[in-house]
PDB file of C-alpha atoms in Angstrom:
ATOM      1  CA  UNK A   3      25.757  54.566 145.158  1.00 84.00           C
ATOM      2  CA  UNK A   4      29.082  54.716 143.379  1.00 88.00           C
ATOM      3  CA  UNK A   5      30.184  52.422 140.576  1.00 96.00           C
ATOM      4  CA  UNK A   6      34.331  51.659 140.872  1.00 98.00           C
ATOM      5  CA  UNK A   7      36.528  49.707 139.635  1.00 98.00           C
ATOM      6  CA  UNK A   8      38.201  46.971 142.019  1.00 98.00           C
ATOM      7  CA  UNK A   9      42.274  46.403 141.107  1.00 98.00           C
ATOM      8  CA  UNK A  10      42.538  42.879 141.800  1.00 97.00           C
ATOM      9  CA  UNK A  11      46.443  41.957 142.572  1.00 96.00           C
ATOM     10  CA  UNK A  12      47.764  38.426 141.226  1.00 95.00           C
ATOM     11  CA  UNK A  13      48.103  36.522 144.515  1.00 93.00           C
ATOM     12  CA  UNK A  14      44.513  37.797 145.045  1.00 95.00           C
ATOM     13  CA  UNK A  15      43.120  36.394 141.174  1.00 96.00           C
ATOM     14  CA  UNK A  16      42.425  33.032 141.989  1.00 96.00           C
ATOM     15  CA  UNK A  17      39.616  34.182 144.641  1.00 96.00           C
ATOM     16  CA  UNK A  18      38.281  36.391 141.947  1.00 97.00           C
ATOM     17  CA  UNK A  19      38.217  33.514 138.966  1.00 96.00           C
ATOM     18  CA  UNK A  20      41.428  34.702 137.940  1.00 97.00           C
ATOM     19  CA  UNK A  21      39.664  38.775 137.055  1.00 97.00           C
ATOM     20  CA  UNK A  22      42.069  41.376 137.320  1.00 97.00           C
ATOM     21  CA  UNK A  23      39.164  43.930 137.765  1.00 97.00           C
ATOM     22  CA  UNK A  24      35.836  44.011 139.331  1.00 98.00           C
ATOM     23  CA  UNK A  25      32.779  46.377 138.880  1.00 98.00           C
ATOM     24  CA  UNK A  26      31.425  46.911 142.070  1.00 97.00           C
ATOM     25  CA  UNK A  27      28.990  49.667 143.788  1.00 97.00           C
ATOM     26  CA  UNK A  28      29.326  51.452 146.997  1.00 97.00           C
ATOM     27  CA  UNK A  29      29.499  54.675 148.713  1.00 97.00           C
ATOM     28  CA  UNK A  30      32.983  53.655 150.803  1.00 97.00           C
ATOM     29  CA  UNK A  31      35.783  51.346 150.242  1.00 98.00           C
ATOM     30  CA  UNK A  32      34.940  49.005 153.640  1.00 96.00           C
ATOM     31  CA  UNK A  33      31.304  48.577 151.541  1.00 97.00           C
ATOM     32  CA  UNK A  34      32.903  47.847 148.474  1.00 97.00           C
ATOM     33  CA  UNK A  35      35.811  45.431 149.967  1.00 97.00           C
ATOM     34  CA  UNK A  36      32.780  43.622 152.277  1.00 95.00           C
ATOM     35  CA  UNK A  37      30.745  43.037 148.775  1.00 96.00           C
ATOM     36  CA  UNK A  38      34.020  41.820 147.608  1.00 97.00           C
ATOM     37  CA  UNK A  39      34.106  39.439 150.513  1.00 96.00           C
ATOM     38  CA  UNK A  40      30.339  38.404 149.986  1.00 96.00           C
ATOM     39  CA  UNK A  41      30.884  38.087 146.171  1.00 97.00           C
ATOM     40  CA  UNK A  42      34.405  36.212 146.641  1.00 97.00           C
ATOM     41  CA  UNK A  43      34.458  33.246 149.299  1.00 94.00           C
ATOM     42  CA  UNK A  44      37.692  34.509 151.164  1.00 93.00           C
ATOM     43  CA  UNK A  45      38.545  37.684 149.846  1.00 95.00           C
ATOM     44  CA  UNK A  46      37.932  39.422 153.323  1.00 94.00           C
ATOM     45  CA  UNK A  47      40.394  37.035 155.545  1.00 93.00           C
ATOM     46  CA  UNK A  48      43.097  37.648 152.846  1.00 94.00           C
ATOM     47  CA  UNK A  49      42.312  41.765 152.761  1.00 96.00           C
ATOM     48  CA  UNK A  50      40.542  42.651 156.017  1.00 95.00           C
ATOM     49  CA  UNK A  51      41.365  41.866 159.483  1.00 92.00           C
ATOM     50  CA  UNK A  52      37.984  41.060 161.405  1.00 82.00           C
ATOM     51  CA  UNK A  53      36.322  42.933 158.753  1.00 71.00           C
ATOM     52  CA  UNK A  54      37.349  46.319 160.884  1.00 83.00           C
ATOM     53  CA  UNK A  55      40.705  47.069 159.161  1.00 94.00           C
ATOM     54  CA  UNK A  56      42.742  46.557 156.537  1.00 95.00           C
ATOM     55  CA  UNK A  57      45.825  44.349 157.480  1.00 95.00           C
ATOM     56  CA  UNK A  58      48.654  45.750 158.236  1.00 92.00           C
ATOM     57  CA  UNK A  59      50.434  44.148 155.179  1.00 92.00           C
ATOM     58  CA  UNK A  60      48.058  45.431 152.227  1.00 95.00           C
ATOM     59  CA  UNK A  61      47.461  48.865 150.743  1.00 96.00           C
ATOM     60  CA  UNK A  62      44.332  50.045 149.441  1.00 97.00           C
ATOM     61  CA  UNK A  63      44.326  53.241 147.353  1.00 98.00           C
ATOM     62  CA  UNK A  64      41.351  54.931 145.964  1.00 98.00           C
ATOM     63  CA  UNK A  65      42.666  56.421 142.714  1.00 98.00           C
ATOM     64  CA  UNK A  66      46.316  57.863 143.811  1.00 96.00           C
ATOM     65  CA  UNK A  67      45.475  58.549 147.564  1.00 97.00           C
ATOM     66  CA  UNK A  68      46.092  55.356 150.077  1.00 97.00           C
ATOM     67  CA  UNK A  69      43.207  55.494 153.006  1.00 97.00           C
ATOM     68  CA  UNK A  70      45.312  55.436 155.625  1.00 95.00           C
ATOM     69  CA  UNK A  71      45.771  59.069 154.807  1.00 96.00           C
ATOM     70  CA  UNK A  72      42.172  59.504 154.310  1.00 96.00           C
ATOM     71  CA  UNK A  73      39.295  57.950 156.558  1.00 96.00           C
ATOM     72  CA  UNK A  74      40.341  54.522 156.270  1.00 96.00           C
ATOM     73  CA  UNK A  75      37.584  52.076 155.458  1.00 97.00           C
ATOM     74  CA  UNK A  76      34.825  54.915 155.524  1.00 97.00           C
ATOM     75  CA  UNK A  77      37.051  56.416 152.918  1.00 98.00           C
ATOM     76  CA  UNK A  78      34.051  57.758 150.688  1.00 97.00           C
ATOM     77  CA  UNK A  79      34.175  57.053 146.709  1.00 98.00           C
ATOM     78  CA  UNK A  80      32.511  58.214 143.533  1.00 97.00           C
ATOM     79  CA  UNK A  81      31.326  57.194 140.049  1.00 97.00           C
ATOM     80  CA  UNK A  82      34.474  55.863 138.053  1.00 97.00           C
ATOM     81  CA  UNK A  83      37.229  55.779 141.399  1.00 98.00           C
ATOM     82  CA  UNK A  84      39.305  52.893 140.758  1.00 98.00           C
ATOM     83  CA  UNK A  85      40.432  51.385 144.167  1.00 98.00           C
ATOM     84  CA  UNK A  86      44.015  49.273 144.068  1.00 98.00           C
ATOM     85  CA  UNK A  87      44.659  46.572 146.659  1.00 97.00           C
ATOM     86  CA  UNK A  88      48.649  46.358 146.476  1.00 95.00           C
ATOM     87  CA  UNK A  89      50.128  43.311 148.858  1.00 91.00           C
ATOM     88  CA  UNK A  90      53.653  45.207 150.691  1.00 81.00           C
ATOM     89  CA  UNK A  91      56.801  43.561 149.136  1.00 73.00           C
ATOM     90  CA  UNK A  92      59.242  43.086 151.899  1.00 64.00           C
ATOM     91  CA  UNK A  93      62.205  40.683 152.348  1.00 54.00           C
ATOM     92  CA  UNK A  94      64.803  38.351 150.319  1.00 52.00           C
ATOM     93  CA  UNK A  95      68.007  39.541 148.714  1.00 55.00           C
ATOM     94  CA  UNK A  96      69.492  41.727 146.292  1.00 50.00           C
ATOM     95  CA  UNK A  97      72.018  40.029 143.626  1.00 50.00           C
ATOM     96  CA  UNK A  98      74.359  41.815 141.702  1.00 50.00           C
ATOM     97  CA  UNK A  99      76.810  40.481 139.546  1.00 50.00           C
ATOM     98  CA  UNK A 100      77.311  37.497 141.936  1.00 47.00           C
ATOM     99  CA  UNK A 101      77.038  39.815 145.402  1.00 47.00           C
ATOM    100  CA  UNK A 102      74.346  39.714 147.289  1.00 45.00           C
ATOM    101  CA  UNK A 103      73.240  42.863 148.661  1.00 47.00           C
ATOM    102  CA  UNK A 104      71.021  43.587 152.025  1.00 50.00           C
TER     103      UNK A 104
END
């Protein structure tokens, strides 16, 4: 088993008790995000969708590489990975100098 650390984003803190990090152990990220889930009441329906995925709307990254490039949940990690859960920033406007922009 793999010790990593767990990037915790801000709209995510308050499940966590407000940690910006969690030590966790696994050999893949879907282990490590369902011990999140276990650990966390509500961590998994923000993150995973039925537990099978990740939604559509967050990226996971083990170190640099996101897992939809790799396996996915059974994206395998090691000792010291450090796995980022990054919410997609979409929408609103762009205001310059009093124009708005796209």
């Amino acid at each position: 088993m793999s010790n990593v650390t767990v990037k915790i984003p801000t709209p995510l803190r308050p499940i966590t008790g407000g940690r910006s990090d969690v030590k966790m152990e696994g050999n893949t990220v879907g282990e490590i995000l369902r011990k999140m889930d276990a650990q966390f009441n509500g961590f998994g329906e923000r993150v995973l969708d039925d537990g099978k995925s990740v939604k559509r709307f967050i990226n996971v990254f083990v170190n640099e590489d996101n897992i939809r490039d790799k396996k996915e949940l059974d994206t395998e990690v090691k000792n010291g990975d450090t796995i980022s859960i990054l919410p997609s920033i979409a929408g609103g406007k762009h205001v310059v100098a009093g124009f708005s922009r796209g």
